[in-house]
GROMACS .gro file of C-alpha atoms in nm:
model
  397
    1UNK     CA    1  -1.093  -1.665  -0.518
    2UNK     CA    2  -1.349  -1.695  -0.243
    3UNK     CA    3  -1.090  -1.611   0.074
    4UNK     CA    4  -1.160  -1.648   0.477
    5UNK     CA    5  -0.999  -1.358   0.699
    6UNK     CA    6  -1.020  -1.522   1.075
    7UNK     CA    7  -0.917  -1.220   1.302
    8UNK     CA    8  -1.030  -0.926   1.481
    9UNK     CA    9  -1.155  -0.644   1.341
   10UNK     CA   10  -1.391  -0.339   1.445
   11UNK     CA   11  -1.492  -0.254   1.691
   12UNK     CA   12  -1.136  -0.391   1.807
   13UNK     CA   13  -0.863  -0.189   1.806
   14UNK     CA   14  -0.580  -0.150   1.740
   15UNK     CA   15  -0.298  -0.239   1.430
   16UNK     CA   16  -0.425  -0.597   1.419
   17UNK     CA   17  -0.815  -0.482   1.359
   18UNK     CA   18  -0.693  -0.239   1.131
   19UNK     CA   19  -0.477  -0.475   0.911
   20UNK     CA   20  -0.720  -0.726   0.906
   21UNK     CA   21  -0.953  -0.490   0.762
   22UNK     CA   22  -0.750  -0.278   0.525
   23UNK     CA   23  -0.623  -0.633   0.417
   24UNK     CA   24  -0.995  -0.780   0.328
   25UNK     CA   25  -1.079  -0.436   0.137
   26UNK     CA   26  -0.731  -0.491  -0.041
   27UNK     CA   27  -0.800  -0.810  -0.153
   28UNK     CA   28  -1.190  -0.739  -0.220
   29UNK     CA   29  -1.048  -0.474  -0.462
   30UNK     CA   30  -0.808  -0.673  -0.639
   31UNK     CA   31  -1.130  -0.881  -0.703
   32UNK     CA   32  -1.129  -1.173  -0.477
   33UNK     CA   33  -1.468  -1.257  -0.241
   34UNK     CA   34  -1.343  -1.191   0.112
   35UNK     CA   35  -1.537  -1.235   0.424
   36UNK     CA   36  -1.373  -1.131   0.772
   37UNK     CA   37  -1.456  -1.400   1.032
   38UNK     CA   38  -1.426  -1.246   1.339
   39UNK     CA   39  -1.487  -1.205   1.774
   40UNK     CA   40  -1.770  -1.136   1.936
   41UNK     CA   41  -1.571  -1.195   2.277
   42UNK     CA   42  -1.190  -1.259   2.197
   43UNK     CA   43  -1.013  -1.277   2.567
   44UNK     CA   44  -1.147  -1.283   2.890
   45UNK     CA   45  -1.136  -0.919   3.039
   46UNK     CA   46  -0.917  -1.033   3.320
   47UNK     CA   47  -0.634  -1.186   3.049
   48UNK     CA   48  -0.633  -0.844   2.866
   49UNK     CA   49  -0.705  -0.554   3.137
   50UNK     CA   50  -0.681  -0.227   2.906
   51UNK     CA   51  -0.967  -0.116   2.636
   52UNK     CA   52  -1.114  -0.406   2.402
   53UNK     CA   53  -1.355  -0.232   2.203
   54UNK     CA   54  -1.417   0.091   2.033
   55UNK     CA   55  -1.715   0.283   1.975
   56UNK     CA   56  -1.568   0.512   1.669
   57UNK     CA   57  -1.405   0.301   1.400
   58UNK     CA   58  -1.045   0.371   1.356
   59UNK     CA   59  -1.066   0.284   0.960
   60UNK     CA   60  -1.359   0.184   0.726
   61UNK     CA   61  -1.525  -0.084   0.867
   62UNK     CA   62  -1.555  -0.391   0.567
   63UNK     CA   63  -1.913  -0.431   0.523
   64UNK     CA   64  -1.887  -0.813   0.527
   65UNK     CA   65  -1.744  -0.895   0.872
   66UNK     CA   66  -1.879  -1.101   1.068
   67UNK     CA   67  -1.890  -1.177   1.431
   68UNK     CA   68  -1.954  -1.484   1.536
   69UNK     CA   69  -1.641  -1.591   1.736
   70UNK     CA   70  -1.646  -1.593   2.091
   71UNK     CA   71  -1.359  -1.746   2.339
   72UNK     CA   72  -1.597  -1.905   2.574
   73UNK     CA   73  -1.827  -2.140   2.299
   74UNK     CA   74  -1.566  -2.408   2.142
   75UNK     CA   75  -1.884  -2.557   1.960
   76UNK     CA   76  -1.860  -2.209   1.742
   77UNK     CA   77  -1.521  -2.301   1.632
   78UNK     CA   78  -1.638  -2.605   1.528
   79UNK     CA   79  -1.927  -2.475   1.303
   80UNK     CA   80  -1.719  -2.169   1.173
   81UNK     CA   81  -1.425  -2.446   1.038
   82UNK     CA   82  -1.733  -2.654   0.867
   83UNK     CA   83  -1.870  -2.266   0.752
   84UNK     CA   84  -1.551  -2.185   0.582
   85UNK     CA   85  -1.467  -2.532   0.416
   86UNK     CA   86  -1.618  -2.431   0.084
   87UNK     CA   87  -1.359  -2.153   0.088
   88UNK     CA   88  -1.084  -2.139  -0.130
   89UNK     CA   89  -0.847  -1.977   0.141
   90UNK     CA   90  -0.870  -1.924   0.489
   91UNK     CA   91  -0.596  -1.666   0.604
   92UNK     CA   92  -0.578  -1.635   1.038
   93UNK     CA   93  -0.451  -1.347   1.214
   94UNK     CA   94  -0.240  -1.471   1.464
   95UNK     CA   95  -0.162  -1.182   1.774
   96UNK     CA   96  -0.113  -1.412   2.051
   97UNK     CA   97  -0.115  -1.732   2.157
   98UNK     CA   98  -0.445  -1.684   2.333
   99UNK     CA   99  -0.628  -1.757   2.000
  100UNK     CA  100  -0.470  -2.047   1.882
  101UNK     CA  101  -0.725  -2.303   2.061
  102UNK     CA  102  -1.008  -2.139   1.840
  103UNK     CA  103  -0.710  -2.146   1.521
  104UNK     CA  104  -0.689  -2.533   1.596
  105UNK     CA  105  -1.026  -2.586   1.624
  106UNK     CA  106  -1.116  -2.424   1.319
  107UNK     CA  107  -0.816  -2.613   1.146
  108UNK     CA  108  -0.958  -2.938   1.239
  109UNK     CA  109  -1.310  -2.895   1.108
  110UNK     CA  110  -1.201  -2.739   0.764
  111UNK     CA  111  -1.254  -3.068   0.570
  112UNK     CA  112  -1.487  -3.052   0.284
  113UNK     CA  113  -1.687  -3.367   0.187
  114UNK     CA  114  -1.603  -3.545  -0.065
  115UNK     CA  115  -1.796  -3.437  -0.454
  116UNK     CA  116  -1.834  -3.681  -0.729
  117UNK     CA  117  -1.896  -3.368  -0.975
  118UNK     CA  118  -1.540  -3.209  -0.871
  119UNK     CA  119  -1.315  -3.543  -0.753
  120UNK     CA  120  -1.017  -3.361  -0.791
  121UNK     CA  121  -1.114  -3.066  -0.550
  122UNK     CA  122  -0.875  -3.038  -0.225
  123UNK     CA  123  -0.982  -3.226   0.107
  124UNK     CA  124  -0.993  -2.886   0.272
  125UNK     CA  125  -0.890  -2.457   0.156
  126UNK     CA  126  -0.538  -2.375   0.164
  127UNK     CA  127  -0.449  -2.228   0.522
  128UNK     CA  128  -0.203  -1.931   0.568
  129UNK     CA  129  -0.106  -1.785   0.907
  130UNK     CA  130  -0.050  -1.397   0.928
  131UNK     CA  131   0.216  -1.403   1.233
  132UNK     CA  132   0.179  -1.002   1.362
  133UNK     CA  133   0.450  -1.216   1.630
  134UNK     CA  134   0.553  -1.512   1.603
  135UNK     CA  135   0.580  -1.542   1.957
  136UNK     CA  136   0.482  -1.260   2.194
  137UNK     CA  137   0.749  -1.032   2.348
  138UNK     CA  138   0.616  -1.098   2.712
  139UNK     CA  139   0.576  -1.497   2.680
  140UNK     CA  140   0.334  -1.699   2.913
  141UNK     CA  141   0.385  -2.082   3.007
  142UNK     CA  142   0.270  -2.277   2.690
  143UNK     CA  143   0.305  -2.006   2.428
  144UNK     CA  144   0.551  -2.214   2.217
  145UNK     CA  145   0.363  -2.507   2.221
  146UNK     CA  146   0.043  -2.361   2.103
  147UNK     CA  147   0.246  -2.126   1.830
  148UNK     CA  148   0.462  -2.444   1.720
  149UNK     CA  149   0.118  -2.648   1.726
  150UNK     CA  150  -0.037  -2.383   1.470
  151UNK     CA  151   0.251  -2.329   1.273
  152UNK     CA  152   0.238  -2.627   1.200
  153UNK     CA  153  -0.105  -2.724   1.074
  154UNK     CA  154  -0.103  -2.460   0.829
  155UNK     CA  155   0.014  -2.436   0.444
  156UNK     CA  156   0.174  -2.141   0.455
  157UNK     CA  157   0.296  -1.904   0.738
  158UNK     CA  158   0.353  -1.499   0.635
  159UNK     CA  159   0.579  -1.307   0.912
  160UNK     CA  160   0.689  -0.959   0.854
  161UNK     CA  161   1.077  -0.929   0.897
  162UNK     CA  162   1.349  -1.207   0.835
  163UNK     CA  163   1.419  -1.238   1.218
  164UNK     CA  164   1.045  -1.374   1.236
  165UNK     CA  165   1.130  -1.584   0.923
  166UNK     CA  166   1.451  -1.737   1.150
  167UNK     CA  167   1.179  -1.780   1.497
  168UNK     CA  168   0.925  -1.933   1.243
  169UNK     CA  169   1.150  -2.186   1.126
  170UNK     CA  170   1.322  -2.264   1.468
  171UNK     CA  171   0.981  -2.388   1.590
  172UNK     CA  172   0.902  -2.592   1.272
  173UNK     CA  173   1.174  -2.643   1.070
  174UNK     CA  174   0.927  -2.819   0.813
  175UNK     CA  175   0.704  -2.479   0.768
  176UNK     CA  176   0.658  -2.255   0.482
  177UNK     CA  177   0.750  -1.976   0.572
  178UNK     CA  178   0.719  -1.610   0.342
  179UNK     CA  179   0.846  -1.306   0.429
  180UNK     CA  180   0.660  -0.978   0.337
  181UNK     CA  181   0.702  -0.606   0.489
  182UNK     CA  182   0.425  -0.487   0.694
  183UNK     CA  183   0.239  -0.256   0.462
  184UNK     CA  184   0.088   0.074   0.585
  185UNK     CA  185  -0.288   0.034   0.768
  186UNK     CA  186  -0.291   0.382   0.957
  187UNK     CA  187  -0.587   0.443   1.181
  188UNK     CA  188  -0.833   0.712   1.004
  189UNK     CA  189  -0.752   1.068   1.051
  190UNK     CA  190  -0.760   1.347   0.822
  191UNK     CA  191  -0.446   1.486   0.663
  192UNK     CA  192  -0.597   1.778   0.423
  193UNK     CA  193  -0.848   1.519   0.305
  194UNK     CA  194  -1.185   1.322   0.411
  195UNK     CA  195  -0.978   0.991   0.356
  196UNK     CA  196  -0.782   0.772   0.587
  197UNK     CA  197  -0.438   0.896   0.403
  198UNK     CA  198  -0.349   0.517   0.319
  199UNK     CA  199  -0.674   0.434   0.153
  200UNK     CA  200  -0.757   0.442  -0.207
  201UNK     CA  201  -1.096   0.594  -0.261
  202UNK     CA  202  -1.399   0.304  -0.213
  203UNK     CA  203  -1.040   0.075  -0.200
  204UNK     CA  204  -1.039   0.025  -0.584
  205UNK     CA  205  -0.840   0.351  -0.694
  206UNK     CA  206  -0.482   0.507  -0.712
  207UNK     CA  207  -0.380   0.489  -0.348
  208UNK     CA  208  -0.301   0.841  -0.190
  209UNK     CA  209   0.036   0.880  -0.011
  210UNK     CA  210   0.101   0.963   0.311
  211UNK     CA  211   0.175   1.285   0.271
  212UNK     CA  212   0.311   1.537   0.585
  213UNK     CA  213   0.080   1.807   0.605
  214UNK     CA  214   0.139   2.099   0.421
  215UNK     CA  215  -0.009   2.484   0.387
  216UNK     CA  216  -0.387   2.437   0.177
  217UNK     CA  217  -0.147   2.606  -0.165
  218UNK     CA  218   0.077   2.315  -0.186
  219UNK     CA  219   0.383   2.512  -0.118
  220UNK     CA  220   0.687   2.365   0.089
  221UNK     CA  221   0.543   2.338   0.469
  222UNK     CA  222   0.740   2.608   0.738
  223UNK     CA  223   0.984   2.384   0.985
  224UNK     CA  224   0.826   2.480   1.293
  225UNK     CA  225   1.097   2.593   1.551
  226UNK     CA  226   1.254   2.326   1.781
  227UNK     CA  227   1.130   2.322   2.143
  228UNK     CA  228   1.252   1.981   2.200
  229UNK     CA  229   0.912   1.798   2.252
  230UNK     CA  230   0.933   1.414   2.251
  231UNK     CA  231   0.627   1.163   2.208
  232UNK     CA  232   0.617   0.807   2.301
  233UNK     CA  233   0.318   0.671   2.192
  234UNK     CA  234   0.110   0.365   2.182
  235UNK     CA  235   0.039   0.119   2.503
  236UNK     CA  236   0.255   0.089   2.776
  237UNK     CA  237   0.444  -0.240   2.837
  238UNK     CA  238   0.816  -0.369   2.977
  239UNK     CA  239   0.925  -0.473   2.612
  240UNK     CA  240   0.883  -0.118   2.484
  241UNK     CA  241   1.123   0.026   2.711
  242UNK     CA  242   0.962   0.335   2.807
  243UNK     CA  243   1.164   0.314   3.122
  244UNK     CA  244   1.511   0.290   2.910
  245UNK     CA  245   1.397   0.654   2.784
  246UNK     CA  246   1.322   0.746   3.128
  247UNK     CA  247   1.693   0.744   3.184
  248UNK     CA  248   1.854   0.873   2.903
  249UNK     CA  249   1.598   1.187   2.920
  250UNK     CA  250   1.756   1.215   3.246
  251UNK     CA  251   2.102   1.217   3.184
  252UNK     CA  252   2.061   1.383   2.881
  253UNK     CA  253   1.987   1.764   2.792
  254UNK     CA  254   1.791   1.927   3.028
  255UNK     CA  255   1.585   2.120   2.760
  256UNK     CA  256   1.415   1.802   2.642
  257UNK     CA  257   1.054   1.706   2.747
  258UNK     CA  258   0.842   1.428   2.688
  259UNK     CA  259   0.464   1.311   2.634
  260UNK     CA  260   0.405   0.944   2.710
  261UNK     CA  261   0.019   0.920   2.537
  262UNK     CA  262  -0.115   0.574   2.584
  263UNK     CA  263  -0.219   0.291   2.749
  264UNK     CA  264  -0.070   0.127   3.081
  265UNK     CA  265  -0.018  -0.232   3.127
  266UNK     CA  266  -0.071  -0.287   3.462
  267UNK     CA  267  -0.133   0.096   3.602
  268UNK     CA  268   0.098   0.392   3.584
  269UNK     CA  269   0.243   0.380   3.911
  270UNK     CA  270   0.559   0.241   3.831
  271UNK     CA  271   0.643   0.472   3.568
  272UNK     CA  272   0.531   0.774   3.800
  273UNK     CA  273   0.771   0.598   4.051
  274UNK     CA  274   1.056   0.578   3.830
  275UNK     CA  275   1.038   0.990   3.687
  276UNK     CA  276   1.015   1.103   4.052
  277UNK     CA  277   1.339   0.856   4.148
  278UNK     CA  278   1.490   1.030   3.847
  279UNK     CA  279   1.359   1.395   3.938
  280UNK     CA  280   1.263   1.455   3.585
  281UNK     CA  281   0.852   1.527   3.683
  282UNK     CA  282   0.909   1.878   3.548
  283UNK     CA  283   0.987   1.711   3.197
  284UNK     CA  284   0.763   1.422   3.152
  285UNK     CA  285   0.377   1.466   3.066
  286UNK     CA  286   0.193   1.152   3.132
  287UNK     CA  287  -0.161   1.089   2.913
  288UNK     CA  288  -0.228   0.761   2.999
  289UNK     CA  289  -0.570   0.587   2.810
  290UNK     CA  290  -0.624   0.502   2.480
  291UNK     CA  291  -0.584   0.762   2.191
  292UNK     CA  292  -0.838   0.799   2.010
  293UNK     CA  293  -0.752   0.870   1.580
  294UNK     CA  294  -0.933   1.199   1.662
  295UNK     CA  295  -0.658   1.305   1.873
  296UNK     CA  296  -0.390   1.200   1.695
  297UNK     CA  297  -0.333   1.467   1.496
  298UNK     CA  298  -0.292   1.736   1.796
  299UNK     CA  299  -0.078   1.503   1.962
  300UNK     CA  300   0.179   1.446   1.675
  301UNK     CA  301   0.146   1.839   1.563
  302UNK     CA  302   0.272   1.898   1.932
  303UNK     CA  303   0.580   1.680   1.907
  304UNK     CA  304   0.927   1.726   1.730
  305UNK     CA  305   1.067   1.392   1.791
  306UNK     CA  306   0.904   1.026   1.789
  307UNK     CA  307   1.072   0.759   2.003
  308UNK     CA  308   1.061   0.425   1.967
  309UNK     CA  309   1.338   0.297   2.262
  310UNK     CA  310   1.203  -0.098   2.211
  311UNK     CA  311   1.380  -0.344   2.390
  312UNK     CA  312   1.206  -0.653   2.161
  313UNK     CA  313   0.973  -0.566   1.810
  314UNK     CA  314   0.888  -0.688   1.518
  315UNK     CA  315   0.744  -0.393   1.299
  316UNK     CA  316   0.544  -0.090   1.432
  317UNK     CA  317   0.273   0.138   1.241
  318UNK     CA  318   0.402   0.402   1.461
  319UNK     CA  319   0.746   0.542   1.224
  320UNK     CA  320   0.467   0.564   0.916
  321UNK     CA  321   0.226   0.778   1.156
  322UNK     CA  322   0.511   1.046   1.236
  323UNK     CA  323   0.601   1.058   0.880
  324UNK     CA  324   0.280   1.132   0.789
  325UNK     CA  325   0.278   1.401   0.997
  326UNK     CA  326   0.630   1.543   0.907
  327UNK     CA  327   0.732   1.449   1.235
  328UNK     CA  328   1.114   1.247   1.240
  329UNK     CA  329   1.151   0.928   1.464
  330UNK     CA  330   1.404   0.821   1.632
  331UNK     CA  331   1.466   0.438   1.685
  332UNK     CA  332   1.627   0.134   1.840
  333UNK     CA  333   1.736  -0.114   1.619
  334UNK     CA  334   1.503  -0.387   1.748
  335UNK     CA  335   1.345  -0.616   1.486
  336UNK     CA  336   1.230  -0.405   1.202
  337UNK     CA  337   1.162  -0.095   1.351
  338UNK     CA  338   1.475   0.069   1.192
  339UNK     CA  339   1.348  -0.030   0.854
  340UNK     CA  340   1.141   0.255   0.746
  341UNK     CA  341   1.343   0.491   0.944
  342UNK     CA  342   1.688   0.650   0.674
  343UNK     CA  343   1.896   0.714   0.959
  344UNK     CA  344   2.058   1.070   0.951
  345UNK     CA  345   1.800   1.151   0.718
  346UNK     CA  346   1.445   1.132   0.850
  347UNK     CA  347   1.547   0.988   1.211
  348UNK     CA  348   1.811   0.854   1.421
  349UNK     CA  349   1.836   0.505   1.559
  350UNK     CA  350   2.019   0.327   1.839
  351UNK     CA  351   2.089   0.007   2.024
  352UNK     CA  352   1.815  -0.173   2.163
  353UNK     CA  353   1.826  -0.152   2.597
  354UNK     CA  354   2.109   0.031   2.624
  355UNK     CA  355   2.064   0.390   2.798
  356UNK     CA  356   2.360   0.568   2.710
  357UNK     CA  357   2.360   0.498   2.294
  358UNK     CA  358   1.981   0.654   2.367
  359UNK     CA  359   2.096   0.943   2.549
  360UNK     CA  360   2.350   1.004   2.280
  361UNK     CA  361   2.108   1.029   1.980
  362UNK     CA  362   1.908   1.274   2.208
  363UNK     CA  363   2.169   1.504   2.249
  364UNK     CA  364   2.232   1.481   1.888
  365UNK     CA  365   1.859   1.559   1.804
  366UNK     CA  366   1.888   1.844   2.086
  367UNK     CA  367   2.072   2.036   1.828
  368UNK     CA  368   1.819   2.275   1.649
  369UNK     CA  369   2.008   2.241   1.356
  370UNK     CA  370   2.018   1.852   1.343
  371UNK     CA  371   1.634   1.893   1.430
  372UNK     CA  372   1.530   2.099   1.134
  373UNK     CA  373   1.708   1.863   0.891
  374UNK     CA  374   1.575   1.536   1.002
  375UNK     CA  375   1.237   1.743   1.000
  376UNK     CA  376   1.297   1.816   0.633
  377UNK     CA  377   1.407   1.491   0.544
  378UNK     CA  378   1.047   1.348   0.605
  379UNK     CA  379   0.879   1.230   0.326
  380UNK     CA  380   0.605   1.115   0.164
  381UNK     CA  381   0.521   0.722   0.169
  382UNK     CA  382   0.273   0.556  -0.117
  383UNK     CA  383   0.120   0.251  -0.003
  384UNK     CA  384   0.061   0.057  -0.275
  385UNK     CA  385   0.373  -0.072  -0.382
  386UNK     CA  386   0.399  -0.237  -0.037
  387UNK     CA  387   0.042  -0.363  -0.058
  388UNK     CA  388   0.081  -0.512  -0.408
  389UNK     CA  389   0.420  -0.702  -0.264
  390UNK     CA  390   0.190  -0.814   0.021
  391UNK     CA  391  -0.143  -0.945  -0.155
  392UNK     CA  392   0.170  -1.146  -0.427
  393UNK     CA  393   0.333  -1.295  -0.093
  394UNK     CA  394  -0.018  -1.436   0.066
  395UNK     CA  395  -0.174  -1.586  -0.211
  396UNK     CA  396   0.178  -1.719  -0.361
  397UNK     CA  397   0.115  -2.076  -0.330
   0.00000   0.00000   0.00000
C-alpha cells in the first residue's frame, strides 16, 4: 500500500515528531511504501514561543521525509493534496488546531482524475486522522470549529483513549472513530545498547523491550537507597499542574525534593513566585529548557519518583520513559495516564487537581519501604504487541 504520513517530524521535536516517524518506519517494515510529508515552517514563532527545531535527532530520522510544508504558502497545500492523490492512504497528524487550514487544504485537492484503464479506482485515497488531542487542553477561539471541520472530512479518525473516542464523537456524531493505545516511540538514548530501546534493529526485526537498566552480567539490578528525589519532566504548562505539586510538596514530608526539567510556557517566573510563597526554595530544583535525549538518562538515574500531577491528558510517553529506567511513577488519573501505571505495584496514582489526594500518595511513597517495592515492581515493556494493535487499527478500513 503506497501510504501518505502528513505531520512533523525531525528536526521537530518532541512525541508528535517522534511518532510520526517511528510510525512510517513501522509501517515501511511491515512492507507498505510510506513517505512522511512534512514542515518546513509549521507555526509562526510568536504562536509557539519555546524550541521548534532540533539539531540532534531524538530517534532515527526516516530517510524518505520530506519537507515541503510551510504555514505561510497555502499554494503548497494545494500542490502537496494533488502530490499525494495517487496515494493509496494519506494518514495526518493532527497536534493542534493550528494545522488544520493546511489539513483542509490538502483534503480538498486530494481528487484523482478520472482513468479509463482503472474506472473503478476511488475519486480520491482513503483519509485517516491521528488525533494526539482531539482538542487541545488550553483551547483558543475557533479550535472546535476547525477540529469538527477536519473530523469531519476524513474516513477514519484514530484517538488514543476512549474519553477521546466520546470528544470525537460529540463533535461529529457521524465520524468513524477507532480507538488504539498509544504505542511506545521513546526519544533515542542508550540503555546498555547502541539502539533507541523501542526500536527493532533497521525496524524489520524482533523489537527489544524496554528494559530498566541493569549491572553489564544480567543479574537482578541493586535498589538504590531512597533519598526522596522527585522529577517532573517535560514542558511546562497550566494543564499539567506543576503548581498542584507545588502544594502538596509543601504540605507534605519535609524530606522530599523535587527537579522540575523542562520547558516553560510563558517564562518561569510564576512558578519561582509560587515555591517562594510556599517557602519550599530549599526543595525545588528548577532546569528549565529543553532536555535533550542525551541528558535523559542522568536526569532519570537521579530521581526515585516520576510525577505526573495532570489536571487534563490524554496519554503521555513519559510513565514508559521512567520504566525504562526502573524508575516508578506516580499519577493522576487524568485521561489515560493511569493506564500503563499498576497502581501499588510500579506507581501510585491520584485524583486529578486535587492537592491533598497528591500530598497523600507522597507521604505514602516517603516511606523507604513503600519506595523500594514500587522500585522493584518496574518492569520491562515490549513494544511490539502495542505496535502490531496500532498498524491493525489504522489501516482497518
Amino acid at each position: 500500500m503506497r501510504i501518505a504520513l502528513v505531520g512533523p517530524a525531525h528536526p521537530y521535536k518532541g512525541g508528535g515528531a517522534r511518532h510520526t516517524t517511528e510510525l512510517a518506519h513501522r509501517l515501511a517494515a511491515a512492507g507498505h511504501d510510506v513517505v512522511i510529508e512534512s514542515w518546513r515552517a509549521q507555526y509562526p514563532a510568536w504562536l509557539y514561543p519555546g524550541q521548534q527545531l532540533l539539531d540532534v535527532p531524538e530517534g532515527e530520522p526516516y530517510p524518505r521525509t520530506r519537507r515541503r510544508l510551510a504555514w505561510y504558502r497555502p499554494d503548497g497545500w494545494l500542490a502537496e493534496g494533488r502530490r499525494l492523490a495517487s496515494a493509496d492512504l494519506v494518514v495526518f497528524a493532527l497536534l493542534t488546531p493550528l494545522q488544520v487550514p493546511a489539513y483542509l487544504t490538502i483534503l480538498a485537492s486530494l481528487r484523482r482524475a478520472s482513468d479509463p484503464l482503472q474506472p473503478l479506482l476511488p475519486r480520491r485515497p482513503r483519509t485517516v486522522v491521528i488525533c494526539h488531542n482531539v482538542l487541545p487542553h488550553e483551547r483558543r477561539l475557533g479550535d472546535m470549529a476547525l477540529t469538527r471541520a477536519l473530523l469531519s472530512r476524513v474516513d477514519t479518525v484514530l484517538v488514543h483513549s476512549p474519553a477521546q473516542a466520546i470528544q470525537a464523537r460529540d463533535l461529529v456524531p457521524a465520524a468513524s472513530v477507532v480507538t488504539a493505545q498509544m504505542p511506545p516511540h521513546l526519544p533515542l538514548y542508550c540503555l546498555g545498547g547502541d539502539d533507541p530501546p523501542q526500536t527493532p534493529p533497521a525496524h524489520g526485526g524482533a523489537a527489544r523491550p524496554l528494559v530498566p537498566p541493569g549491572p553489564a552480567d544480567g543479574g537482578t539490578a541493586p535498589i538504590a537507597p531512597w533519598a526522596g528525589r522527585l522529577l517532573f519532566f517535560g514542558i511546562v504548562r497550566p494543564y499539567k499542574g506543576l503548581d498542584v505539586l507545588l502544594r502538596a510538596l509543601a504540605g507534605g514530608p519535609p524530606n522530599l525534593t523535587l527537579t522540575v526539567a523542562g520547558e516553560f510556557w510563558g517564562g518561569t517566573g510564576e512558578t519561582e513566585n509560587l515555591v517562594a510563597e510556599l517557602r519550599i526554595a530549599d526543595r525545588v530544583r528548577l532546569r528549565p529548557g529543553y532536555v535533550p535525549a542525551s541528558e535523559i538518562p542522568a536526569l532519570f538515574a537521579a530521581a526515585d519518583a516520576l510525577v505526573l500531577p495532570y489536571r487534563e491528558a490524554t496519554a503521555s510517553q513519559n510513565a514508559l520513559l521512567a520504566f525504562a529506567h526502573g524508575v516508578p511513577v506516580i499519577t493522576t488519573t487524568a485521561g489515560a495516564l493511569a493506564d500503563l501505571v499498576r497502581n501499588g505495584v510500579d506507581g501510585l496514582t491520584c485524583a486529578p487537581g486535587d492537592v491533598a489526594d497528591l500530598a497523600r500518595v507522597l507521604r505514602e511513597i516517603s516511606v523507604p519501604e513503600t519506595a523500594r517495592r514500587l522500585r522493584a515492581g518496574v518492569t520491562a515493556t515490549d513494544p511490539a504487541p502495542c505496535w502490531a494493535d496500532y498498524l491493525k487499527a489504522l489501516l482497518v478500513r
